[in-house]
CSV table of C-alpha atoms and ligand atoms in Angstrom, one decimal:
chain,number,residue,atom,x,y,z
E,1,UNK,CA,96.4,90.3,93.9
E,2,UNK,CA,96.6,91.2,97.7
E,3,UNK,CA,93.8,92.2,99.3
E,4,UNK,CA,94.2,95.7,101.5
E,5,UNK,CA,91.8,97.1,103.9
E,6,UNK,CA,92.1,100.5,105.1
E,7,UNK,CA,91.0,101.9,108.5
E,8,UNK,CA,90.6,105.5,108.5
E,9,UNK,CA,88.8,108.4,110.6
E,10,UNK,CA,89.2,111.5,109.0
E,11,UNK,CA,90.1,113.1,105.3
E,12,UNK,CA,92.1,109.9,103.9
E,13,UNK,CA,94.6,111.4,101.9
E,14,UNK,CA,96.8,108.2,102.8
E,15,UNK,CA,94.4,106.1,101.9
E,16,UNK,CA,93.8,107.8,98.4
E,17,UNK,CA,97.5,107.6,97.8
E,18,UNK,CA,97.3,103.8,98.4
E,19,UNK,CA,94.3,103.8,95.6
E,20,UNK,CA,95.8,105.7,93.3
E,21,UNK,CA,98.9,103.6,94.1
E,22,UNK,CA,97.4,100.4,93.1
E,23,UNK,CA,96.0,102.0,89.9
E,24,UNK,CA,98.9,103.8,88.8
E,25,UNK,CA,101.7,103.4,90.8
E,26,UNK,CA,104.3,101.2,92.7
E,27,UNK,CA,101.0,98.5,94.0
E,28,UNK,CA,99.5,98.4,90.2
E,29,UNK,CA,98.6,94.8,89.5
E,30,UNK,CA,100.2,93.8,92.9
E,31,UNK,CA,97.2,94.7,95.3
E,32,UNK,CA,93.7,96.6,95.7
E,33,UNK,CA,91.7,98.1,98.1
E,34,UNK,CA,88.7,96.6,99.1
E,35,UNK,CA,87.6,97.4,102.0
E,36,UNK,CA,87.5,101.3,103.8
E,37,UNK,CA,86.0,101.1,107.5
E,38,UNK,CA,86.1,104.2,109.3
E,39,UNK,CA,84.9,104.8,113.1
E,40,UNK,CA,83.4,108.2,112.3
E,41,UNK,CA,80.6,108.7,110.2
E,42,UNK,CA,81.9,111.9,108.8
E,43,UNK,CA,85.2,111.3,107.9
E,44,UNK,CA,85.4,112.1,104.3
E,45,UNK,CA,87.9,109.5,103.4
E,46,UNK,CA,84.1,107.7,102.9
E,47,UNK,CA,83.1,109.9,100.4
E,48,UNK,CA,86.8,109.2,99.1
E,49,UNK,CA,86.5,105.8,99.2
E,50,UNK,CA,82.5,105.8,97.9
E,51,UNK,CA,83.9,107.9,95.0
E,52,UNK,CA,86.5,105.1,94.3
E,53,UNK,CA,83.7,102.5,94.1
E,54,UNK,CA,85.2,100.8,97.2
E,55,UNK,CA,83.2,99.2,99.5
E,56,UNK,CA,82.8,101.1,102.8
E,57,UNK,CA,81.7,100.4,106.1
E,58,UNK,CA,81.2,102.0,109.5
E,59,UNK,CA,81.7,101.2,113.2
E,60,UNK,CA,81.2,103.7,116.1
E,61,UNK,CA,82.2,103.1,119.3
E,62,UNK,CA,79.7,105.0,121.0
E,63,UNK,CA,77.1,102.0,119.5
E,64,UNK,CA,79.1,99.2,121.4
E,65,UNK,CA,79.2,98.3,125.2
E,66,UNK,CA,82.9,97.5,125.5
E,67,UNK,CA,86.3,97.7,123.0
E,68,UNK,CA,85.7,94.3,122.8
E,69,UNK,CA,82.7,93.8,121.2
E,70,UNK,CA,83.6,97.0,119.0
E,71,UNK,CA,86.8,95.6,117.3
E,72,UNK,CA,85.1,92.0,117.0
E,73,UNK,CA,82.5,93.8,114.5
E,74,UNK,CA,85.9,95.9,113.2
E,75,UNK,CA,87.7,91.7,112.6
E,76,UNK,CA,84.3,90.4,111.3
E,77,UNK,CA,83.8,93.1,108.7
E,78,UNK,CA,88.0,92.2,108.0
E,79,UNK,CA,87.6,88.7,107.8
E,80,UNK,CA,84.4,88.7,105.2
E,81,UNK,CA,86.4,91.0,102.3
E,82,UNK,CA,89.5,88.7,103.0
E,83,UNK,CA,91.7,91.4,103.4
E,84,UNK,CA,95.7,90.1,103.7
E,85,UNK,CA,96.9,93.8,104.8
E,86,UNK,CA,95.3,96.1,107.2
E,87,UNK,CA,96.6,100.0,107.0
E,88,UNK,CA,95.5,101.9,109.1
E,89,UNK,CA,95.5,105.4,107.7
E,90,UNK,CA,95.1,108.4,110.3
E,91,UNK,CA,92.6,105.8,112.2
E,92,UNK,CA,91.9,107.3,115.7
E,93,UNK,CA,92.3,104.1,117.5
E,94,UNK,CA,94.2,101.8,118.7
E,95,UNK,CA,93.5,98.9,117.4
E,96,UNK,CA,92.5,95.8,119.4
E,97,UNK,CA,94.5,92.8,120.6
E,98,UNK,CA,92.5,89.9,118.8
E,99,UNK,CA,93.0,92.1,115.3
E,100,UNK,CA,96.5,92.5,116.2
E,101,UNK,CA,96.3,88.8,116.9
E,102,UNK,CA,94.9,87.8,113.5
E,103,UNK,CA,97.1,89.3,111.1
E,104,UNK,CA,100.2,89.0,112.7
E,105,UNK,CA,102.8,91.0,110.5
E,106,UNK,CA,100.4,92.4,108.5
E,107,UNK,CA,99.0,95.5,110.2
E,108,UNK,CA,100.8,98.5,109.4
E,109,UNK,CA,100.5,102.1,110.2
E,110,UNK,CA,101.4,106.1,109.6
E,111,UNK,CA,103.0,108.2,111.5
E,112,UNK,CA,103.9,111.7,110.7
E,113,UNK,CA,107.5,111.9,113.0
E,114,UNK,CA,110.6,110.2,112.4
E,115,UNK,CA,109.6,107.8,115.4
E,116,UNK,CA,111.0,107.1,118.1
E,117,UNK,CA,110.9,110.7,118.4
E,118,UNK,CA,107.2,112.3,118.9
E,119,UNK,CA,104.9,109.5,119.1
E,120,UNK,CA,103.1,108.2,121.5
E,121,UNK,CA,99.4,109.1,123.1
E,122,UNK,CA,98.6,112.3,122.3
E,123,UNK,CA,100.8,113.1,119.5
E,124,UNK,CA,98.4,112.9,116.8
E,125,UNK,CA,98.2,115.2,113.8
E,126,UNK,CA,99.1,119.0,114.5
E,127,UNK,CA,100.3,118.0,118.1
E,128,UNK,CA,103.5,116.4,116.7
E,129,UNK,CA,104.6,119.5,114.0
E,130,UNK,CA,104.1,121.8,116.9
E,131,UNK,CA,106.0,119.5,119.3
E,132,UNK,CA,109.0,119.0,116.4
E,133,UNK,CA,108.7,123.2,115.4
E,134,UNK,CA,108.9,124.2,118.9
E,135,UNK,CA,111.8,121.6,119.9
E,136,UNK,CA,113.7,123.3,117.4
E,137,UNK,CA,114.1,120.2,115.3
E,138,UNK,CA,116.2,120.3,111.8
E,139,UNK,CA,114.9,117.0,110.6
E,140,UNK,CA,111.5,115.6,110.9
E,141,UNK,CA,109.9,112.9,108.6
E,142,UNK,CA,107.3,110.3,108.0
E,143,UNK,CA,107.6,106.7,109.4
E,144,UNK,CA,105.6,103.5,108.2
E,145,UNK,CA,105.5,100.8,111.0
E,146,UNK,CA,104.0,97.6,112.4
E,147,UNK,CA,100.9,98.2,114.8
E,148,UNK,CA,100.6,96.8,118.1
E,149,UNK,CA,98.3,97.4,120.8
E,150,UNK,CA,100.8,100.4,122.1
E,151,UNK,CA,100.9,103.8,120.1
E,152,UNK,CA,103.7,103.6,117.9
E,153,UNK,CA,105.8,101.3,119.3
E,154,UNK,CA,106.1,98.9,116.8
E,155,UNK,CA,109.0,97.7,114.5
E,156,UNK,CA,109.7,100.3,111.8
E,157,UNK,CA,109.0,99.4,108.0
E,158,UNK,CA,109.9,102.5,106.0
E,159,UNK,CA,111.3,106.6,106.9
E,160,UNK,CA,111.7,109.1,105.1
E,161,UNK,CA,113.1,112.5,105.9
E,162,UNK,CA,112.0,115.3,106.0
E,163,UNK,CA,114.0,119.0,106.2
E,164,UNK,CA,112.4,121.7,108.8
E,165,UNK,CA,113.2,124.9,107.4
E,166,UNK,CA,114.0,128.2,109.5
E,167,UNK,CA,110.7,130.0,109.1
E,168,UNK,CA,108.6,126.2,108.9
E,169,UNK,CA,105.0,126.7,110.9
E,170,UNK,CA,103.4,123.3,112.4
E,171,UNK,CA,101.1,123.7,109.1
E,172,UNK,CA,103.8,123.8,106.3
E,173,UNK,CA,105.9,121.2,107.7
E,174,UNK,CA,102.7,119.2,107.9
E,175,UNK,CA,102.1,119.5,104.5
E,176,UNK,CA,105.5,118.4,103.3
E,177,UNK,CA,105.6,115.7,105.7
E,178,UNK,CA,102.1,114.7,104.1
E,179,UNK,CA,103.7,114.5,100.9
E,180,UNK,CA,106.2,112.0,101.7
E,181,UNK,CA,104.2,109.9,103.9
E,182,UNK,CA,102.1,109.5,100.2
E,183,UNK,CA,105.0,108.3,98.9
E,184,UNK,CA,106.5,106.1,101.6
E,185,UNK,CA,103.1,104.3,102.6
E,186,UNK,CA,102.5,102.9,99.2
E,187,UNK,CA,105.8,101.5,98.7
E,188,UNK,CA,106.4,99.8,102.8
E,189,UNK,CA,103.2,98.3,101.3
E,190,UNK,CA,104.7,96.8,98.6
E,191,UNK,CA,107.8,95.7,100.7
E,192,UNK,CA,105.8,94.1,103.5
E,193,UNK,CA,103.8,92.4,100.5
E,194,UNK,CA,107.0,91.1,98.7
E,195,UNK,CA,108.7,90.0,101.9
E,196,UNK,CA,105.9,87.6,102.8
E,197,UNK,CA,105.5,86.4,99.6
E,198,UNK,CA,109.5,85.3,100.0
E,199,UNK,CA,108.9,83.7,102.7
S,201,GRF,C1,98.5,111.6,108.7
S,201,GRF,O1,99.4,112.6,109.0
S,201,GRF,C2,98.9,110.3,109.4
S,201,GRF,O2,100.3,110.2,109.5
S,201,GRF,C3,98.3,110.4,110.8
S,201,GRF,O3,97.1,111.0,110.5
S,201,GRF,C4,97.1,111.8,109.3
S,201,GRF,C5,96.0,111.3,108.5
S,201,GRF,O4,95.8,112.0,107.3
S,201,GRF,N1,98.3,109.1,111.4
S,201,GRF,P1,94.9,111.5,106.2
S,201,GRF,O5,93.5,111.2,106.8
S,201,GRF,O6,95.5,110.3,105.6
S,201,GRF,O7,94.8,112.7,105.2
């Protein structure tokens, strides 16, 4: 069984779809979660997470002096569940370049844009379907990736397509894009996860 730790900061609907994944779906019997860390207190992918009898912990920047010291704690808290995959699942920050270090290949992220297009800083969230509705875009999508210490740069794991329709708003293509990213997140886990074990 793989171990999978999810960094979140707000409602976690990725990370329930990797739960429910390794309960009922493609990552059943393959890998759990065991570890949620979130850097706000609030986000309710906790009370997700808490509800799913999955340890949980919590690490806010404002507490810590530098970005250094912060993601040491963030490694630390990795290191002691023994996590083999980190996923970071609508997780605010960019992650830091001695986590990036430790699990090389293993870090992977969610973007909701068929990246290259509309990433970057700042395109977070309701940004990007207001960038890809008002662009005019036919096709948007979700893409799974590799994290590195740039936003959303690294190489590309999994896409998946999505249609903009004529009369889409920013909030019903983000629901539909939600949808797939549920599905696609789940199963780059389970590729990233067979590919290593090939190797
Ligand atoms: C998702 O759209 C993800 O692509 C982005 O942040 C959002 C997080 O949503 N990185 P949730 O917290 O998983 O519901």
């Amino acid at each position: 069984m793989k171990k999978i730790a999810v960094l979140v900061s707000g409602g976690g609907s990725n990370m329930q779809s990797i739960v429910d994944s390794t309960k009922k779906g493609v990552l059943k019997g393959i890998a759990k979660v065991v570890l949620v860390i979130s850097n706000n207190v609030c986000a309710y992918a906790l009370e997700r997470a808490e509800k799913e009898k999955i340890k949980t912990a919590c690490f806010e920047r404002k507490y810590y002096s530098d970005d250094r010291s912060y993601d040491n704690d963030i490694l630390r808290a990795l290191k002691s569940c023994e996590a083999d995959i980190v996923c970071l699942a609508g997780y605010m920050r960019i992650v830091g370049k001695n986590i990036i270090d430790a699990y090389p290949g293993r870090i992977l992220n969610i973007h909701p844009a068929l990246l290259p297009k509309y990433g970057g800083k700042g395109m977070y969230g309701h940004h990007v379907h207001e960038a890809v509705v008002k662009a005019g875009e036919c096709k948007s999508g979700a893409t799974v990736h590799f994290a590195d210490e740039n936003y959303d740069t690294g190489s590309i794991i999994a896409q998946q397509e999505v249609d903009v329709l004529k009369d889409d708003t920013p909030q019903t293509l983000a629901k539909r894009v939600l949808e797939a990213e549920h599905k696609i997140y789940p199963e780059a886990i389970l590729k990233i996860i067979t590919k290593k074990s090939e190797e």
